[in-house]
CSV table of C-alpha atoms in Angstrom, one decimal:
chain,number,residue,atom,x,y,z
A,1,MET,CA,153.5,-12.7,150.5
A,2,LYS,CA,151.8,-11.3,147.5
A,3,LYS,CA,149.7,-8.1,147.9
A,4,ASN,CA,146.0,-8.2,146.8
A,5,ILE,CA,145.5,-5.4,144.2
A,6,ALA,CA,142.0,-4.4,142.9
A,7,ILE,CA,141.9,-2.9,139.4
A,8,LEU,CA,138.8,-0.6,139.2
A,9,MET,CA,137.2,-0.1,135.8
A,10,GLY,CA,133.9,0.9,134.2
A,11,GLY,CA,132.3,3.9,135.9
A,12,TYR,CA,129.2,6.1,135.5
A,13,SER,CA,130.2,8.3,132.6
A,14,SER,CA,130.0,8.0,128.8
A,15,GLU,CA,133.7,6.9,128.9
A,16,TYR,CA,133.0,3.5,130.6
A,17,GLN,CA,133.9,1.4,127.6
A,18,ILE,CA,137.4,3.1,127.3
A,19,SER,CA,137.8,2.5,131.0
A,20,LEU,CA,137.1,-1.2,130.6
A,21,LYS,CA,139.8,-1.4,127.9
A,22,SER,CA,142.3,0.5,130.1
A,23,GLY,CA,141.5,-1.7,133.1
A,24,ASN,CA,142.0,-4.9,131.2
A,25,VAL,CA,145.4,-3.7,129.8
A,26,VAL,CA,146.5,-2.9,133.4
A,27,TYR,CA,145.3,-6.4,134.4
A,28,GLN,CA,147.3,-8.0,131.6
A,29,HIS,CA,150.6,-6.2,132.4
A,30,LEU,CA,150.8,-5.8,136.2
A,31,SER,CA,153.2,-8.3,137.6
A,32,ARG,CA,151.6,-11.5,138.8
A,33,ASN,CA,154.8,-12.5,140.5
A,34,VAL,CA,154.3,-9.6,142.9
A,35,TYR,CA,150.6,-9.1,143.1
A,36,ASN,CA,147.3,-11.1,143.2
A,37,LEU,CA,145.1,-9.2,140.7
A,38,TYR,CA,141.4,-8.7,140.8
A,39,ARG,CA,139.2,-6.9,138.2
A,40,ILE,CA,136.5,-4.9,139.8
A,41,HIS,CA,133.7,-3.5,137.6
A,42,ILE,CA,132.0,-0.5,139.1
A,43,PHE,CA,128.7,0.6,137.6
A,44,ARG,CA,125.7,2.5,139.0
A,45,ASP,CA,123.7,-0.8,139.4
A,46,LYS,CA,126.5,-3.0,140.6
A,47,TRP,CA,130.0,-3.3,142.0
A,48,VAL,CA,131.4,-6.8,141.2
A,49,TYR,CA,134.6,-8.8,141.0
A,50,VAL,CA,134.9,-10.4,137.6
A,51,ASP,CA,137.1,-13.5,137.5
A,52,ASP,CA,138.8,-15.1,134.5
A,53,ARG,CA,135.7,-17.1,133.6
A,54,ASP,CA,133.7,-13.8,133.6
A,55,GLU,CA,131.8,-15.0,136.7
A,56,GLU,CA,130.7,-12.1,138.9
A,57,PHE,CA,131.0,-11.8,142.7
A,58,PRO,CA,129.5,-8.8,144.6
A,59,VAL,CA,131.7,-6.2,146.3
A,60,ASP,CA,131.0,-5.6,150.0
A,61,ARG,CA,131.0,-1.7,150.0
A,62,HIS,CA,131.3,-1.6,153.8
A,63,ASP,CA,134.9,-2.6,153.7
A,64,PHE,CA,135.6,-2.9,150.0
A,65,SER,CA,136.1,-6.7,150.1
A,66,ILE,CA,134.9,-9.6,148.0
A,67,SER,CA,133.9,-13.2,148.8
A,68,THR,CA,134.3,-15.9,146.2
A,69,GLY,CA,132.5,-18.5,148.3
A,70,LYS,CA,135.8,-20.0,149.3
A,71,GLU,CA,137.3,-17.0,151.1
A,72,LYS,CA,136.9,-13.4,151.9
A,73,ILE,CA,139.5,-11.1,150.2
A,74,ASN,CA,140.5,-7.7,151.4
A,75,PHE,CA,142.7,-5.4,149.3
A,76,ASP,CA,146.1,-4.0,150.0
A,77,GLY,CA,145.9,-1.5,147.2
A,78,VAL,CA,143.8,-0.3,144.4
A,79,PHE,CA,144.7,0.7,140.8
A,80,ILE,CA,142.0,3.2,139.6
A,81,ALA,CA,141.4,3.0,135.8
A,82,ILE,CA,138.0,4.7,135.8
A,83,HIS,CA,137.7,7.8,133.5
A,84,GLY,CA,135.1,10.2,134.6
A,85,SER,CA,132.8,9.7,137.6
A,86,PRO,CA,133.4,8.2,140.2
A,87,GLY,CA,137.0,7.5,139.5
A,88,GLU,CA,138.4,10.8,138.3
A,89,ASP,CA,136.2,13.2,140.3
A,90,GLY,CA,137.3,12.3,143.8
A,91,TYR,CA,134.5,10.1,145.0
A,92,LEU,CA,136.4,6.8,144.9
A,93,GLN,CA,139.5,8.4,146.3
A,94,ALA,CA,137.6,9.7,149.3
A,95,TYR,CA,135.9,6.4,149.8
A,96,LEU,CA,139.2,4.5,149.7
A,97,ASP,CA,140.9,7.1,152.0
A,98,LEU,CA,138.1,6.5,154.6
A,99,LEU,CA,138.8,2.8,154.4
A,100,ASN,CA,142.6,3.4,154.6
A,101,ILE,CA,143.2,1.6,151.3
A,102,PRO,CA,146.1,3.0,149.2
A,103,HIS,CA,145.3,3.8,145.6
A,104,THR,CA,147.2,4.9,142.4
A,105,SER,CA,145.4,8.2,141.9
A,106,CYS,CA,145.9,11.6,143.4
A,107,GLY,CA,144.0,12.7,146.5
A,108,PHE,CA,140.3,13.2,146.5
A,109,TYR,CA,140.5,17.0,146.6
A,110,GLN,CA,143.0,17.1,143.8
A,111,ALA,CA,140.8,14.7,141.7
A,112,ALA,CA,137.7,16.8,142.3
A,113,LEU,CA,139.5,20.1,141.5
A,114,THR,CA,141.2,18.9,138.3
A,115,PHE,CA,137.9,17.3,137.1
A,116,ASN,CA,136.2,20.7,137.4
A,117,LYS,CA,137.7,22.6,134.5
A,118,ARG,CA,136.5,26.0,135.7
A,119,ASP,CA,137.7,25.6,139.2
A,120,CYS,CA,141.1,24.2,138.2
A,121,LEU,CA,141.8,26.9,135.6
A,122,SER,CA,140.8,29.5,138.2
A,123,VAL,CA,143.3,28.2,140.7
A,124,LEU,CA,146.1,28.0,138.1
A,125,LYS,CA,145.5,31.5,136.7
A,126,ALA,CA,146.6,32.8,140.1
A,127,TYR,CA,150.0,31.2,139.4
A,128,ASP,CA,150.3,32.9,136.0
A,129,ILE,CA,149.6,29.7,134.0
A,130,PRO,CA,148.3,31.0,130.7
A,131,CYS,CA,144.8,29.8,129.7
A,132,ALA,CA,142.2,30.6,127.0
A,133,THR,CA,139.6,33.4,127.7
A,134,SER,CA,136.5,31.7,129.1
A,135,PHE,CA,132.8,32.2,129.8
A,136,TYR,CA,130.8,30.2,132.3
A,137,LEU,CA,127.2,29.0,132.2
A,138,ASN,CA,125.1,27.0,134.6
A,139,LYS,CA,121.9,25.2,133.6
A,140,GLY,CA,119.0,27.6,134.0
A,141,ASP,CA,121.1,30.8,133.4
A,142,GLU,CA,119.8,33.4,131.0
A,143,ILE,CA,121.9,33.0,127.8
A,144,SER,CA,123.0,35.9,125.6
A,145,THR,CA,124.9,34.6,122.7
A,146,SER,CA,126.1,38.1,121.8
A,147,ASP,CA,127.6,38.4,125.3
A,148,ILE,CA,129.4,35.1,124.8
A,149,VAL,CA,130.8,36.1,121.4
A,150,ALA,CA,131.9,39.5,122.8
A,151,ARG,CA,134.0,37.8,125.4
A,152,VAL,CA,135.4,34.7,123.7
A,153,GLY,CA,135.1,35.5,120.0
A,154,MET,CA,134.6,33.1,117.1
A,155,PRO,CA,135.3,30.3,116.7
A,156,CYS,CA,135.0,29.0,120.2
A,157,PHE,CA,134.8,25.7,122.2
A,158,VAL,CA,131.7,24.8,124.2
A,159,LYS,CA,132.6,22.1,126.9
A,160,ALA,CA,130.8,20.3,129.6
A,161,ASN,CA,132.6,21.4,132.8
A,162,LYS,CA,132.8,18.1,134.6
A,163,ALA,CA,132.6,15.4,132.0
A,164,GLY,CA,136.2,14.6,131.0
A,165,SER,CA,137.5,15.8,127.7
A,166,SER,CA,135.8,13.5,125.1
A,167,PHE,CA,132.0,14.1,125.5
A,168,GLY,CA,129.9,17.2,125.5
A,169,VAL,CA,132.5,19.2,123.5
A,170,SER,CA,131.8,21.2,120.3
A,171,LYS,CA,133.7,23.7,118.2
A,172,VAL,CA,131.4,26.5,117.1
A,173,HIS,CA,132.1,28.7,114.1
A,174,ARG,CA,129.0,30.8,114.0
A,175,GLU,CA,126.9,32.6,116.7
A,176,GLU,CA,123.7,31.0,115.4
A,177,ASP,CA,125.1,27.6,116.2
A,178,LEU,CA,126.0,28.4,119.8
A,179,MET,CA,122.7,27.4,121.4
A,180,GLN,CA,122.7,23.9,119.8
A,181,ALA,CA,126.3,23.4,121.2
A,182,ILE,CA,125.3,24.6,124.6
A,183,GLU,CA,122.3,22.3,124.7
A,184,TYR,CA,124.6,19.4,123.7
A,185,SER,CA,127.0,20.2,126.6
A,186,PHE,CA,124.2,20.4,129.1
A,187,LYS,CA,123.3,16.8,128.2
A,188,GLU,CA,126.6,15.8,129.9
A,189,ASP,CA,126.7,18.3,132.8
A,190,ASP,CA,124.7,21.1,134.4
A,191,GLU,CA,127.8,23.4,134.1
A,192,ILE,CA,129.6,24.4,131.0
A,193,ILE,CA,132.7,26.4,130.0
A,194,ILE,CA,133.0,28.3,126.7
A,195,GLU,CA,136.5,29.1,125.7
A,196,SER,CA,138.2,31.1,123.0
A,197,PHE,CA,139.8,29.2,120.1
A,198,LEU,CA,143.6,29.1,120.3
A,199,ASP,CA,145.2,28.7,116.9
A,200,GLY,CA,148.5,26.9,117.5
A,201,THR,CA,150.2,23.6,118.1
A,202,GLU,CA,148.5,21.2,120.4
A,203,VAL,CA,150.5,19.0,122.7
A,204,SER,CA,149.9,16.6,125.5
A,205,VAL,CA,152.3,16.1,128.5
A,206,GLY,CA,152.4,13.2,130.9
A,207,VAL,CA,153.7,13.8,134.4
A,208,ILE,CA,154.0,10.9,136.8
A,209,ARG,CA,155.7,9.9,140.1
A,210,TYR,CA,158.3,7.4,138.9
A,211,ARG,CA,160.6,5.8,141.4
A,212,GLY,CA,160.0,8.5,143.9
A,213,GLU,CA,160.6,11.5,141.6
A,214,THR,CA,158.2,13.8,139.7
A,215,THR,CA,158.9,12.8,136.1
A,216,VAL,CA,157.9,14.6,132.9
A,217,LEU,CA,157.5,12.2,130.0
A,218,PRO,CA,158.3,12.9,126.3
A,219,ILE,CA,155.7,15.4,124.9
A,220,THR,CA,153.2,14.3,122.3
A,221,GLU,CA,152.1,16.5,119.4
A,222,ILE,CA,148.4,16.1,118.4
A,223,VAL,CA,147.5,16.5,114.8
A,224,SER,CA,143.8,15.8,114.4
A,225,GLU,CA,142.2,14.8,111.1
A,226,ASN,CA,139.0,16.4,112.4
A,227,ASP,CA,138.2,20.0,113.4
A,228,PHE,CA,139.6,19.4,116.8
A,229,PHE,CA,140.8,16.6,119.1
A,230,ASP,CA,137.4,15.0,119.7
A,231,TYR,CA,136.3,11.5,120.7
A,232,ASN,CA,136.9,10.0,117.2
A,233,ALA,CA,140.3,11.7,116.9
A,234,LYS,CA,141.3,10.4,120.4
A,235,TYR,CA,139.9,6.9,120.3
A,236,MET,CA,139.1,6.0,116.7
A,237,GLY,CA,142.4,6.7,115.1
A,238,GLN,CA,141.4,9.9,113.4
A,239,SER,CA,144.6,11.8,114.5
A,240,GLN,CA,148.3,11.7,114.4
A,241,GLU,CA,150.0,11.5,117.8
A,242,ILE,CA,153.7,12.3,117.3
A,243,THR,CA,156.0,11.4,120.2
A,244,PRO,CA,158.3,13.1,120.8
A,245,ALA,CA,156.6,16.3,119.6
A,246,ARG,CA,158.2,18.2,116.7
A,247,LEU,CA,159.2,21.2,118.9
A,248,PRO,CA,162.5,23.2,119.3
A,249,ASP,CA,164.5,22.2,122.3
A,250,GLU,CA,163.7,25.5,124.0
A,251,MET,CA,160.0,25.0,123.6
A,252,THR,CA,160.2,21.4,124.8
A,253,ALA,CA,161.9,22.6,127.9
A,254,LYS,CA,159.4,25.4,128.5
A,255,VAL,CA,156.3,23.1,128.1
A,256,SER,CA,157.9,20.4,130.3
A,257,GLU,CA,158.7,23.0,133.0
A,258,ILE,CA,155.1,24.3,133.0
A,259,ALA,CA,153.6,20.8,133.1
A,260,LYS,CA,155.8,19.9,136.1
A,261,LYS,CA,155.0,23.2,137.8
A,262,VAL,CA,151.2,22.5,137.4
A,263,TYR,CA,151.6,19.0,138.8
A,264,GLU,CA,153.4,20.4,141.8
A,265,ILE,CA,151.2,23.5,142.4
A,266,LEU,CA,148.1,21.2,142.5
A,267,LYS,CA,150.0,18.7,144.7
A,268,LEU,CA,149.2,15.8,142.4
A,269,SER,CA,150.4,12.3,142.7
A,270,GLY,CA,150.1,9.2,140.4
A,271,PHE,CA,149.4,9.8,136.8
A,272,SER,CA,148.5,13.1,135.0
A,273,ARG,CA,148.2,14.2,131.4
A,274,SER,CA,147.8,17.9,130.7
A,275,GLU,CA,146.9,19.4,127.3
A,276,TYR,CA,148.4,22.7,125.9
A,277,ILE,CA,148.0,24.9,122.8
A,278,ILE,CA,151.2,26.7,122.0
A,279,VAL,CA,150.4,30.2,120.6
A,280,ASN,CA,153.2,32.7,119.8
A,281,ASP,CA,155.6,30.6,121.8
A,282,VAL,CA,153.4,30.6,124.9
A,283,PRO,CA,151.9,27.2,126.0
A,284,HIS,CA,148.2,27.7,127.1
A,285,LEU,CA,146.8,25.1,129.4
A,286,LEU,CA,143.5,23.5,128.3
A,287,GLU,CA,142.9,20.9,131.0
A,288,ILE,CA,144.3,18.1,133.2
A,289,ASN,CA,143.4,14.4,133.3
A,290,THR,CA,144.4,12.5,136.4
A,291,ILE,CA,143.1,9.1,135.1
A,292,PRO,CA,144.3,9.1,131.5
A,293,GLY,CA,143.8,6.3,129.1
A,294,MET,CA,146.0,3.2,129.8
A,295,THR,CA,145.6,1.1,126.6
A,296,ALA,CA,148.8,0.4,124.7
A,297,GLU,CA,147.7,3.0,122.1
A,298,SER,CA,146.8,5.7,124.7
A,299,ILE,CA,149.0,8.8,124.8
A,300,LEU,CA,150.6,8.5,128.2
A,301,PRO,CA,151.7,4.8,127.6
A,302,GLN,CA,153.1,5.9,124.3
A,303,GLN,CA,155.1,8.6,126.0
A,304,ALA,CA,156.3,6.1,128.6
A,305,ARG,CA,157.4,3.7,125.9
A,306,VAL,CA,159.5,6.5,124.2
A,307,ALA,CA,161.0,7.2,127.7
A,308,GLY,CA,162.0,3.5,127.9
A,309,ILE,CA,159.3,2.5,130.4
A,310,SER,CA,157.3,-0.6,129.5
A,311,LEU,CA,153.6,-1.0,130.4
A,312,GLY,CA,154.5,-3.5,133.0
A,313,ASP,CA,157.0,-1.1,134.6
A,314,LEU,CA,154.7,1.8,134.3
A,315,PHE,CA,151.8,0.0,136.1
A,316,ASP,CA,154.0,-1.8,138.7
A,317,ASN,CA,155.6,1.5,139.6
A,318,ALA,CA,152.2,3.1,140.1
A,319,VAL,CA,151.2,0.4,142.5
A,320,ALA,CA,154.6,0.5,144.4
A,321,GLU,CA,154.3,4.3,144.7
A,322,ALA,CA,150.7,4.0,146.1
A,323,LEU,CA,151.7,1.4,148.6
A,324,LYS,CA,154.4,3.8,150.0
A,325,LYS,CA,151.7,6.3,151.0
């Protein structure tokens, strides 16, 4: 008997269009021989099942079921492909856990922790994971640009704390430009993190549960055509993503070991993609994504392909691992 699998896409953040692309790629590649697949669009104003004719049917949020008029459908598992809130910050994970519905993401606490850059880095620093020097601001705080520069130096990065990695991010080269960057980040979140600039090689590392084992995928080297790996570099083709990364074997092993250690320290499951800058042979952690992009061009699927894992196998494995929980 086929399992009913809901594929969640959309979301409440600025990344909803990327999520729709990711979700539809998952829908195209998950095995229909094993699963009955249902695309679920989640937006602030509606949760709906969208069929192949683009007809919409509301989701009953009391038990996360749908009714097509012919039958009521409950779900055996959920593939979460929502970047940002409510898919990457723990809300949907907690909701599904309360309903006892397995899902492909990590736990709700781990999702909330990794989505909060400040909290996540604070936890990992206790385990001697190297990170950039940082300065925190909350909306309403008094702001001294001279204090910020004294701590993190110039240039620096100003980031929204809980808004993924693509929006609310600026690289600032001059103190007089700091306030504009801070205001830009506050449009995405009421907390921001300002980090020192790390001048080195940027790499991205996928870590997944694959066939019951924690598996580190081939590393990707990021060479942005822009000043940093921003939205256009990430999603509009304005970067080179080189997999496997052009690193010495010893450094490849070191980065892979740290990425696996971070995954296990945080007790993650499902997908993760962590970003590092290598400075003087030391990988410095930038952040962790637990719902990374899942289009064919996205970094983690690229890494899986180099490892000999097809999109279908990658997604089928994620659902199979979730159903074991």
